[in-house]
Coordinates of C-alpha atoms in Angstrom, one line a residue:
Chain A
X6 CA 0.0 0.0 0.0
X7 CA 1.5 3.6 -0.6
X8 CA 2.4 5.2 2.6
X9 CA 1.0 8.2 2.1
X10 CA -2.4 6.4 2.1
X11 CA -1.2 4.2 5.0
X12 CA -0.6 7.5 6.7
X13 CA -3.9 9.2 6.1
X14 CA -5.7 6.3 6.7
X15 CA -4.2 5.7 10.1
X16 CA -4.6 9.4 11.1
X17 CA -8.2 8.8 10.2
X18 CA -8.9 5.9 12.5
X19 CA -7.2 7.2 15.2
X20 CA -9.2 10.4 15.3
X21 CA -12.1 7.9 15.2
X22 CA -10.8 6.1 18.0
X23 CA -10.5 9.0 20.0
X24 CA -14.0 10.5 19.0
X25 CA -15.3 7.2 19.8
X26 CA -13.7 7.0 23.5
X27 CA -14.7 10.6 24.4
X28 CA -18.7 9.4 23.2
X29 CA -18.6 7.0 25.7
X30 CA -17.0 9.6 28.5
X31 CA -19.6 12.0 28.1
X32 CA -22.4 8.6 28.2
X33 CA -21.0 7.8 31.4
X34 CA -21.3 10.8 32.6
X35 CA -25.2 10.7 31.9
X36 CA -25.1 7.4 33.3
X37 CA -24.4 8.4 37.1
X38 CA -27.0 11.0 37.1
X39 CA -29.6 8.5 35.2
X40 CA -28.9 6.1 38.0
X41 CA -29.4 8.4 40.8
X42 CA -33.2 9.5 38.6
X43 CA -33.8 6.3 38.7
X44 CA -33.1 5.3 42.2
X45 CA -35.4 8.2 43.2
X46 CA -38.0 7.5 41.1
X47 CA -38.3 4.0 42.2
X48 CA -40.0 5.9 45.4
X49 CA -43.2 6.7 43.5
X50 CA -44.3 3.4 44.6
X51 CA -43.8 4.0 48.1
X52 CA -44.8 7.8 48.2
X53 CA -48.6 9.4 48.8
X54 CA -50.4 11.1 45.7
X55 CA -49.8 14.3 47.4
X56 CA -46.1 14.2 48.0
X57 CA -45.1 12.7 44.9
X58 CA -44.3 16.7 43.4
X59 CA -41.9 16.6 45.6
X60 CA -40.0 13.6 45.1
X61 CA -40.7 14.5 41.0
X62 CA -38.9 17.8 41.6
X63 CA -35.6 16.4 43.3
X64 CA -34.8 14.8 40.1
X65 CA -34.6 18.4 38.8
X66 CA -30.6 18.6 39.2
X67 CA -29.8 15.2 37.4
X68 CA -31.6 16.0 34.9
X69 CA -30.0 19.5 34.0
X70 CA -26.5 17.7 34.3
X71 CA -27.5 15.8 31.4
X72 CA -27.3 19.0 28.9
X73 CA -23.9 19.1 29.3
X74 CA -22.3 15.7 28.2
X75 CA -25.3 15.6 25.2
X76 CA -24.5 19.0 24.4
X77 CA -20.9 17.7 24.0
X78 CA -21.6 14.3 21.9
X79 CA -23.9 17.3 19.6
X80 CA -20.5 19.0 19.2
X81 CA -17.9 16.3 18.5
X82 CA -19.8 13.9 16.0
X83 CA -19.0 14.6 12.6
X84 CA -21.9 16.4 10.6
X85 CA -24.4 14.0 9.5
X86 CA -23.1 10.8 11.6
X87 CA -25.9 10.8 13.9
X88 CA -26.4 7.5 13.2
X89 CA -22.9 6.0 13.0
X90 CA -22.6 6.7 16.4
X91 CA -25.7 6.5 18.1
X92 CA -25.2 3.1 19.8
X93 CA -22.6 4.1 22.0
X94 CA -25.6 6.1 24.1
X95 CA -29.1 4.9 22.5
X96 CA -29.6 3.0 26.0
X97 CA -29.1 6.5 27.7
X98 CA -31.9 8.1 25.8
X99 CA -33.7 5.4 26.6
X100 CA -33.6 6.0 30.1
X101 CA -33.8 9.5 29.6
X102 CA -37.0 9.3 28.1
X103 CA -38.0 6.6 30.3
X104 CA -37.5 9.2 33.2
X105 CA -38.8 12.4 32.0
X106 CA -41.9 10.6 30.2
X107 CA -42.6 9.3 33.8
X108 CA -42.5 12.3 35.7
X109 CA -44.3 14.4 33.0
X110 CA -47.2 12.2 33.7
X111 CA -47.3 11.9 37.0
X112 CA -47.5 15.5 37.2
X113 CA -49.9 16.6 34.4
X114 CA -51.2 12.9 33.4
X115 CA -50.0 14.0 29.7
X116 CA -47.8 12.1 27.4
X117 CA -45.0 14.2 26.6
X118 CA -43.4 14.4 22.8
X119 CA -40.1 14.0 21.6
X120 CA -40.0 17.6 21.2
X121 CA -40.7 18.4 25.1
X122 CA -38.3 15.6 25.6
X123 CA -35.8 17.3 23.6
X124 CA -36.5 20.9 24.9
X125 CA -36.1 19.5 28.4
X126 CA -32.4 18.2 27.3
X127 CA -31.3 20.9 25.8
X128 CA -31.2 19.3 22.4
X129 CA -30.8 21.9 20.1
X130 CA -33.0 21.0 16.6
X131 CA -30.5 22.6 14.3
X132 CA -28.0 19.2 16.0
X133 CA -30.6 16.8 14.4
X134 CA -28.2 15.1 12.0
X135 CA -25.6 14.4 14.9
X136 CA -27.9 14.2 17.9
X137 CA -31.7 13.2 18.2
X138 CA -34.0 11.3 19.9
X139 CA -35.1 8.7 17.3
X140 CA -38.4 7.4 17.0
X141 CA -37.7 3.9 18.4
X142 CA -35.4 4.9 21.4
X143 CA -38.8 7.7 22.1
X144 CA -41.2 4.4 22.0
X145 CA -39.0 2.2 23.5
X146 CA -39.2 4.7 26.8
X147 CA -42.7 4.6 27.0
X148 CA -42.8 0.7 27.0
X149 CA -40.8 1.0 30.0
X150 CA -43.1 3.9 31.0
X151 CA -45.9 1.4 31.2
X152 CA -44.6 -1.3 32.8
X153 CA -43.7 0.8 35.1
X154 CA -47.2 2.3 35.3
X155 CA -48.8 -0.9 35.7
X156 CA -46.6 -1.8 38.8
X157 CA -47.6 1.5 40.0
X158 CA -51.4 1.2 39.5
X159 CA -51.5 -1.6 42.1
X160 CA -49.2 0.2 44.5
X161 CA -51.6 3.4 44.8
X162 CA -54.3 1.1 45.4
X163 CA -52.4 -0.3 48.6
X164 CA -51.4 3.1 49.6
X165 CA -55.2 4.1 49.2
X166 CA -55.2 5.8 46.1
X167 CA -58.0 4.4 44.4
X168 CA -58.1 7.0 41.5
X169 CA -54.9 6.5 39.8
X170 CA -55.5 3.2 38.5
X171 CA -58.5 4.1 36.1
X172 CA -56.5 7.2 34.9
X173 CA -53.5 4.8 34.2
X174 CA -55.8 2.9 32.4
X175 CA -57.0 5.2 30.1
X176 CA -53.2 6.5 29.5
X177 CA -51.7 2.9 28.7
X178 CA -54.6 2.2 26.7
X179 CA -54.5 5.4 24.1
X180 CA -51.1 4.4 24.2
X181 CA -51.2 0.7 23.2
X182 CA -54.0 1.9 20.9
X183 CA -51.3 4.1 19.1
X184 CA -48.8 1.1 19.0
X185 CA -51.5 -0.9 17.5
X186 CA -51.2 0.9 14.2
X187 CA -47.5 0.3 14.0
X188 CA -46.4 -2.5 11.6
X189 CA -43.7 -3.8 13.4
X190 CA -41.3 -6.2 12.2
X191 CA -39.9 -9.2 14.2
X192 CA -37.0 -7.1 16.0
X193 CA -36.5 -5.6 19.7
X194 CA -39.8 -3.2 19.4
X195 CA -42.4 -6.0 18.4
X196 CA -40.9 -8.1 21.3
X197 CA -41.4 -5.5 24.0
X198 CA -44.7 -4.6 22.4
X199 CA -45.6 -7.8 23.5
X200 CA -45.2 -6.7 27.2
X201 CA -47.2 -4.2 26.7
X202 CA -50.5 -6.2 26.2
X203 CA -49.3 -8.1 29.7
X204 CA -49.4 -4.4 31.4
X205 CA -52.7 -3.5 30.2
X206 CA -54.2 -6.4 31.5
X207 CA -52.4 -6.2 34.8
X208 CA -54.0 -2.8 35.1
X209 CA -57.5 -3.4 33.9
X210 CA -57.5 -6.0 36.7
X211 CA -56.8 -3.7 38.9
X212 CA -59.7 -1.4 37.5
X213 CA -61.8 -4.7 37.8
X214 CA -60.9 -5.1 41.3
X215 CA -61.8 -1.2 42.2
X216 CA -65.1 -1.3 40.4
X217 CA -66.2 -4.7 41.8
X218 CA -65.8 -3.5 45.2
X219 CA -67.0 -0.2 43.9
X220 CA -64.1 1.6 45.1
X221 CA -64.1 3.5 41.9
X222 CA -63.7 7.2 41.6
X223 CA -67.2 9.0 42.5
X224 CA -69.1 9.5 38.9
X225 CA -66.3 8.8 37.3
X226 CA -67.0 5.6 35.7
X227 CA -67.4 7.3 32.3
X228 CA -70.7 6.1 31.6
X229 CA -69.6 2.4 32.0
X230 CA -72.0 0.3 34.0
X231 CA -70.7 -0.7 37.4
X232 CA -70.6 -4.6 38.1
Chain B
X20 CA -47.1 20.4 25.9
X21 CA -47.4 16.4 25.3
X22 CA -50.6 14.6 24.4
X23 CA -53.4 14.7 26.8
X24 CA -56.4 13.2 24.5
X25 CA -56.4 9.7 22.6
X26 CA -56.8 11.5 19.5
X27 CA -53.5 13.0 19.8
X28 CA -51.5 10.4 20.7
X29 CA -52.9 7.9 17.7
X30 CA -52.1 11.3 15.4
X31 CA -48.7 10.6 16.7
X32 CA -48.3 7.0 16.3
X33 CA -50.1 7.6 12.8
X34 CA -46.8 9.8 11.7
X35 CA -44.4 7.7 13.4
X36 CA -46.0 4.4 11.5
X37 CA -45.5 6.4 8.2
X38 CA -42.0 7.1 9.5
X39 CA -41.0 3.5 10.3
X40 CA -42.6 1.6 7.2
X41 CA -40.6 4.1 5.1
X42 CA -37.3 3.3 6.7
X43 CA -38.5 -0.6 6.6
X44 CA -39.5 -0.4 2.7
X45 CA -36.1 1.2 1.8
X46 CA -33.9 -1.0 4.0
X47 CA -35.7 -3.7 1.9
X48 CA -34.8 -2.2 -1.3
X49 CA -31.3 -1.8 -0.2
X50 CA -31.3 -5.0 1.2
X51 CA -32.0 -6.5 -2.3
X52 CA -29.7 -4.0 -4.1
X53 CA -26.9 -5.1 -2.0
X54 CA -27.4 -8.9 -2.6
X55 CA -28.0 -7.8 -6.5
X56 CA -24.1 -6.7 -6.6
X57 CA -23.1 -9.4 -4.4
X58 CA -23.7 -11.8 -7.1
X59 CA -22.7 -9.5 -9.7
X60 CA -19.4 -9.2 -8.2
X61 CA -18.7 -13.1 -7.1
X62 CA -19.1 -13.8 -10.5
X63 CA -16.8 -11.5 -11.8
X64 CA -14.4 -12.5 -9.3
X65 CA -14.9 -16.2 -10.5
X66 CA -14.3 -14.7 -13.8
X67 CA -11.0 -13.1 -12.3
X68 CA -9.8 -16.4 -10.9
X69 CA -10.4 -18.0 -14.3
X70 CA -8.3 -15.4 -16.4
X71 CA -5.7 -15.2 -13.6
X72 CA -5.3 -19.4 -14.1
X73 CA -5.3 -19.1 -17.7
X74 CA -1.8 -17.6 -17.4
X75 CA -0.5 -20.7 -15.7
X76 CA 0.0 -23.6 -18.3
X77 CA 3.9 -23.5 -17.7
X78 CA 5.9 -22.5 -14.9
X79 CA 10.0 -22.1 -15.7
X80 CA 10.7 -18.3 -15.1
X81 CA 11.4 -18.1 -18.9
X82 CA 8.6 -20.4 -20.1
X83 CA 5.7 -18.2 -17.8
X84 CA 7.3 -14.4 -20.0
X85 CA 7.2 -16.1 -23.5
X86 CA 3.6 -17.8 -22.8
X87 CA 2.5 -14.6 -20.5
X88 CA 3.3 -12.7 -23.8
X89 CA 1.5 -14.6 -25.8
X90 CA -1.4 -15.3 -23.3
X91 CA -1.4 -11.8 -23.4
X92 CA -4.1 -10.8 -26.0
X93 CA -6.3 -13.6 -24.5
X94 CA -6.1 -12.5 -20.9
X95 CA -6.4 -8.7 -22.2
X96 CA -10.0 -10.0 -23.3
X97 CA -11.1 -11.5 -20.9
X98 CA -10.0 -8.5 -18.2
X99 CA -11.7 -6.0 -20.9
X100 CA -15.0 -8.3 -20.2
X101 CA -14.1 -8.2 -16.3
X102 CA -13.9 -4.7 -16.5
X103 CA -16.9 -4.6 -19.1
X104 CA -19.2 -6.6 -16.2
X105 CA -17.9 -4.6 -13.4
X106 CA -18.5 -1.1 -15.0
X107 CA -22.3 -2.9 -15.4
X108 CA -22.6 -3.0 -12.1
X109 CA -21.5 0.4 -11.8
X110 CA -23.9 1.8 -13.9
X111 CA -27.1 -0.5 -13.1
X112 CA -27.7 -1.4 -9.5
X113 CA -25.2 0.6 -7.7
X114 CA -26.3 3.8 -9.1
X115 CA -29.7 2.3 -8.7
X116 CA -28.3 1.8 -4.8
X117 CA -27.4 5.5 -4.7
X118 CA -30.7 6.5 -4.9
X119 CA -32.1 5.3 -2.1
X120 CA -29.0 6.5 0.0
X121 CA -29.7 10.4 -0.2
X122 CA -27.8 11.7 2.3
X123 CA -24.8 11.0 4.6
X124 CA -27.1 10.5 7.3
X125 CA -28.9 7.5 5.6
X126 CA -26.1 6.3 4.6
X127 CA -25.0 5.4 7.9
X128 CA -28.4 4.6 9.5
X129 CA -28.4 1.8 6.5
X130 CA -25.0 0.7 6.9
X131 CA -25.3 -2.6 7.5
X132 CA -27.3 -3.3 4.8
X133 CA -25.2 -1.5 2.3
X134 CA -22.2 -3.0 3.2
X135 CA -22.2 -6.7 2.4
X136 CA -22.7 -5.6 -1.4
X137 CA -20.5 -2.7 -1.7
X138 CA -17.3 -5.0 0.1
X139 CA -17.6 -7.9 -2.3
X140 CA -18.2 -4.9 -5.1
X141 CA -14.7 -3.5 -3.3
X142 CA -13.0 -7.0 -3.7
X143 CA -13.8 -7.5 -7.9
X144 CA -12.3 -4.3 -8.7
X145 CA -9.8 -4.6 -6.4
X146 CA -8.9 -8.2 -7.8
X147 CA -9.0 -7.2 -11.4
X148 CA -6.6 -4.1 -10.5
X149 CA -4.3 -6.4 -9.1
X150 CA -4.2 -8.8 -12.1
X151 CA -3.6 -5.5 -14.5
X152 CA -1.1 -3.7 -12.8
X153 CA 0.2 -5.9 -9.8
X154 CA -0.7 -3.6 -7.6
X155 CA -3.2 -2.9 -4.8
X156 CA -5.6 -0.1 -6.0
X157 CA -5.0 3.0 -4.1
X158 CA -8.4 4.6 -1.8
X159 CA -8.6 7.9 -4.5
X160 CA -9.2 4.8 -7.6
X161 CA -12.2 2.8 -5.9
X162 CA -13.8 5.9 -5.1
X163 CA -14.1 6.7 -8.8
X164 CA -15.6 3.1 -9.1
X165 CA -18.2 4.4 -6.4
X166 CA -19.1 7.5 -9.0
X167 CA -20.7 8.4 -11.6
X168 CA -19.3 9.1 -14.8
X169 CA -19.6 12.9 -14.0
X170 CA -17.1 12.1 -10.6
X171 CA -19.5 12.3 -8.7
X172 CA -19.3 10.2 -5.8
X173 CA -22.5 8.0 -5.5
X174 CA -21.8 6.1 -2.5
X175 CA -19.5 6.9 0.7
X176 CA -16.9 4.9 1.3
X177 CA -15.2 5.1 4.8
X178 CA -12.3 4.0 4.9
X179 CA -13.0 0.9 7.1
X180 CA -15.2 -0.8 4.6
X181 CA -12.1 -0.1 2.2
X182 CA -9.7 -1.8 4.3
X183 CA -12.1 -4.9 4.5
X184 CA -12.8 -4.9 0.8
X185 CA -9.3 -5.1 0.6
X186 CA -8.4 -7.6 2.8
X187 CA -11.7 -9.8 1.6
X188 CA -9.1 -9.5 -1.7
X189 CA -5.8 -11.1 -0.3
X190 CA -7.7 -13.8 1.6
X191 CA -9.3 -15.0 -2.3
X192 CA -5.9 -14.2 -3.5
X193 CA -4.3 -16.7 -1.2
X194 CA -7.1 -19.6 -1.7
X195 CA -6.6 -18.8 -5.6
X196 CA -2.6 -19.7 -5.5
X197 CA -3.4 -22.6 -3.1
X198 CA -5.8 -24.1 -5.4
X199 CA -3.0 -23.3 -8.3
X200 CA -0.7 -25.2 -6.6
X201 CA -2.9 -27.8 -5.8
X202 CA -4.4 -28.5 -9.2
X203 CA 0.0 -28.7 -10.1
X204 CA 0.2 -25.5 -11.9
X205 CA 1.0 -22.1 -11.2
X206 CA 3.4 -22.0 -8.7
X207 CA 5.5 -19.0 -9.8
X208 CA 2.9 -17.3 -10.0
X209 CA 1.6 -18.2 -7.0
X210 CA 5.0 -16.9 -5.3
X211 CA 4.2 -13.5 -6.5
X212 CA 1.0 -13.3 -5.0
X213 CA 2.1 -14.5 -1.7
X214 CA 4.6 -11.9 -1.9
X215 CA 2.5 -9.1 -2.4
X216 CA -0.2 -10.8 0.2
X217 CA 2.3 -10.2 2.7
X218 CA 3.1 -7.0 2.3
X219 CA -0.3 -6.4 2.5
X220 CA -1.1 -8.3 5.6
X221 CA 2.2 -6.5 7.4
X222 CA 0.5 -3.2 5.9
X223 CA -3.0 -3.5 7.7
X224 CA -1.6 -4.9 10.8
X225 CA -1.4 -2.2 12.2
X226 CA -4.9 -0.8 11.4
X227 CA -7.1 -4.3 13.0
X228 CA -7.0 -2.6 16.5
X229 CA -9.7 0.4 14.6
X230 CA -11.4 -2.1 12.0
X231 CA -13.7 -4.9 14.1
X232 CA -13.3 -7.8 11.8
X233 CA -10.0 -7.0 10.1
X234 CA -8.0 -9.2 12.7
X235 CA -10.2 -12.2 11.7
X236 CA -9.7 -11.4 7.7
X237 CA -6.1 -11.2 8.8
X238 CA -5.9 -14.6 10.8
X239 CA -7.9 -16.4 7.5
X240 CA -4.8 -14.8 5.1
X241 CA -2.4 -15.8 7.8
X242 CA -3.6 -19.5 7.5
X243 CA -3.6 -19.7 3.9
X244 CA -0.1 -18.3 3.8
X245 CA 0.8 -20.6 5.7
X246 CA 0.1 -23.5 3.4
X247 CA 1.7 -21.6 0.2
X248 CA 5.4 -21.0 2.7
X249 CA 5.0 -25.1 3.5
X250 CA 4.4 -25.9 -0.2
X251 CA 7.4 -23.4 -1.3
X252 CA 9.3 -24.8 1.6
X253 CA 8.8 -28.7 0.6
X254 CA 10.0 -27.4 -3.3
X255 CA 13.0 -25.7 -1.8
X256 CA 14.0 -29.0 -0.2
X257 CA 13.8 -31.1 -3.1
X258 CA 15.7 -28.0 -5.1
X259 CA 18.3 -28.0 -2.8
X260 CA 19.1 -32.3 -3.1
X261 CA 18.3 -32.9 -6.7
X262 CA 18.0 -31.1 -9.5
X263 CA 14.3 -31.6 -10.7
X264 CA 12.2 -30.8 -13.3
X265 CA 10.0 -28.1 -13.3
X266 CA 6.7 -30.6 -13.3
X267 CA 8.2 -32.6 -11.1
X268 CA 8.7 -29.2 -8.2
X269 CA 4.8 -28.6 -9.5
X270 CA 4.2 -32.3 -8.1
X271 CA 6.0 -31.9 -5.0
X272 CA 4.3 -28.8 -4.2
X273 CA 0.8 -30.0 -4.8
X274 CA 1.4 -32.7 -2.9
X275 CA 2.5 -31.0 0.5
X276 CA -0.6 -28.9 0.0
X277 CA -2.7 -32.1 -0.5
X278 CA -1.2 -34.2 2.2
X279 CA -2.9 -34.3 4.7
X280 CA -0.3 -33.8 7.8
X281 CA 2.9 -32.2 7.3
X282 CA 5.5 -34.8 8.6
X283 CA 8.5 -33.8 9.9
X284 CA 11.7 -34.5 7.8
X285 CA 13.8 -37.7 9.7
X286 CA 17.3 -38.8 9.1
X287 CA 16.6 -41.5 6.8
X288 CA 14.1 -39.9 4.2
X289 CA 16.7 -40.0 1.3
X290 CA 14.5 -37.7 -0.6
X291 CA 11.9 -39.4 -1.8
X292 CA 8.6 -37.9 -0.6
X293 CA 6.5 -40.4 0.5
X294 CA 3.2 -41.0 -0.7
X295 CA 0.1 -41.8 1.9

């Protein structure tokens, strides 16, 4: 091979190299405060309706430390090669939008879009084509979003919440309505949309069980007939 | 801010279900382009191999220049239809490929599926460079067999899936000269290839630590040189006792390639290589 080539080709990789190392310094810098969201966040199971802001809002700080190391994958990716590189941190975004999906619902019972998602990272739009959050990493997090919702549904009913169930309900239900229209091929999505069906029927039991014993909220039934 | 009714999150869904069964429908068509010029290519490579053999009838140094010269305006045929067939694929489904790669960006989201076709693409013309000039075809050349005819460049080409092309090249290379040898033909010309094979191997050594499956390309050359070095070292043995005829070296060769186990040379072998 003529070393000239050799030489450019080598200076070439090694860049790569490098750019690929500091990727995965700036994801593991996400990945300490994702743990400690996480950690927190399993307390929703444990914590009263009322208090739950609270608990929400000390995830606050994580959260902003996350600009930071995205803001920096945004700047050292090479134009256009969002998706070259995108593995080294998919799971990240996944978690990212696993958390802030979570806590946007808990608080206004919304599901939030990849554009609040973004806003809420920083993610500037004009970084598209080196950093996004891509479709399947966005649905992805709300699969998790459910299951977690489902576990939470029968955990409000044992710390006497009795409302929270139906209104999980009817969230995981437009949702899994809205994945019903996807044609998914056999790959990681279709499998986990599997799961889904398995949370919506853990919920609706719960539902059952509140309506049987008529612990229901007051004329809230939406017009469906009590058993 | 975010979807409160039912109506707006199935809106949703609705765009992203447009958004993944367009990725999934062009994937597919990339998918089929890819194995398109996978086949294309093999059978110009077999087409290689054929015109590469075609020089080895005799193997004395002097005997392979006066029949290379006159093999000369056959193999210059057959390479003009090599280069005929690859140029084909140039100008049919690669370009074709091309369109459905619009950007840089989707070019690497279908990376995987693009690159099966465009490295065996990679090892024809690589191959047929190498039986025209000797040579291994510099990065600037194969980019101009990833253009149009206007220069334009139709398909990226990073320089890992170069360097794999490439080495996809001196691992055929090396099962080429051992089947040469082990049809009992062809072994000068085999030396030259091992030659160059190793310089190329000790060339991309030093690039397998950035390139995931060069090392394992470079371990599958590594064997197959190692079979051509045994056959050239059983010839040099027999050289080196007797004077022997040029079919007879051929024989000897083919045979330490054939053989099943190499057996180590004793005291009392007077020569004669022993037959199973």
């Amino acid at each position: 091979m003529d070393p000239k080539e050799l030489e450019i080709i080598m200076e070439t990789l090694e860049e790569e190299s490098i750019l690929k190392e500091k990727i995965r310094d700036a994801a593991s810098d996400m990945e300490k405060s994702i743990r400690v969201m996480m950690a927190t966040l399993t307390g929703i199971h444990s914590t009263r309706r009322d208090q739950l802001d609270v608990l929400l809002n000390s995830t606050e700080q994580a959260r902003e430390s996350c600009k930071k190391p995205l803001a920096t994958i945004a700047q050292i990716v090479p134009k256009h090669q969002y998706w070259r590189w995108k593995d080294l941190y998919a799971r990240h975004i996944q978690n990212l939008v696993f958390i802030i999906v979570l806590s946007d619902y808990l608080r206004s019972g919304k599901l939030s879009s990849i554009q609040d998602i973004s806003d809420c990272l920083g993610l500037n739009p004009e970084w598209h084509n080196e950093v996004h959050i891509q479709t399947e990493d966005y649905l992805q997090g709300i699969i998790s979003v459910i299951n977690e919702l489902s576990r939470f549904a029968i955990n409000s009913v044992t710390l006497g919440n009795f409302e929270e169930p139906f209104k999980i309900q009817r969230f995981a239900s437009d949702v899994f309505a809205g994945f019903s229209m996807l044609s998914l091929k056999n790959d990681a999505l279709r499998r986990r949309f599997d799961s889904l069906k398995y949370d919506l029927k853990r919920i609706e039991e719960v539902v059952y069980d509140l309506r049987v014993r008529n612990l229901g909220p007051a004329g809230q039934s939406q017009g469906q007939s009590q058993e | 801010m975010g979807f409160g009714s039912r109506d707006e999150i199935v809106s949703v869904f609705d765009s992203f279900r447009e958004e993944l069964d367009a990725n999934n429908d062009r994937r597919e068509r990339i998918i089929k382009l890819s194995r398109e010029i996978t086949i294309l290519s093999k059978r110009t490579i077999f087409l290689l191999h054929r015109i590469a053999t075609s020089d080895n009838k005799q193997d004395t140094p002097d005997a392979a220049t006066d029949k290379e010269r006159n093999t000369q305006s056959e193999s210059d045929d057959s390479l003009v239809t090599a280069e005929r067939k690859l140029q084909e694929i140039r100008m049919k489904p690669l370009k074709q490929l091309a369109l459905d790669i619009p950007s840089q960006s989707v070019y690497w989201q279908h990376e995987k599926s693009i690159t099966p076709g465009i490295q065996e693409y990679i090892e024809a013309v690589s191959y047929m460079h190498f039986i025209k000039t000797g040579q291994l075809i510099q990065y600037e050349e194969m980019k101009k067999w990833l253009s149009d005819d206007s220069g334009v460049l139709l398909i990226p080409l990073p320089f890992d899936e170069f360097l794999l092309g490439i080495s996809d090249l001196t691992g055929e290379l090396m099962r080429f000269a051992i089947t040469s040898i082990a049809r009992g033909s062809g072994r000068a010309k085999a030396e030259d290839v091992c030659s160059f094979v190793r310089k190329c191997k000790a060339d991309f050594e030093r690039f397998t630590p950035y390139v995931r499956e060069l090392s394992k390309k470079q371990q599958t050359t590594k064997q197959s040189m190692q079979k051509i070095e045994e056959a050239n070292y059983a010839v040099k043995l027999r050289l080196a006792e007797f004077q022997s005829s040029p079919d007879l070296l051929d024989d000897i060769a083919k045979r330490s390639i054939t053989l099943p186990q190499r057996r180590p040379m004793d005291e009392n072998n007077n020569g004669d290589i022993e037959t199973d």
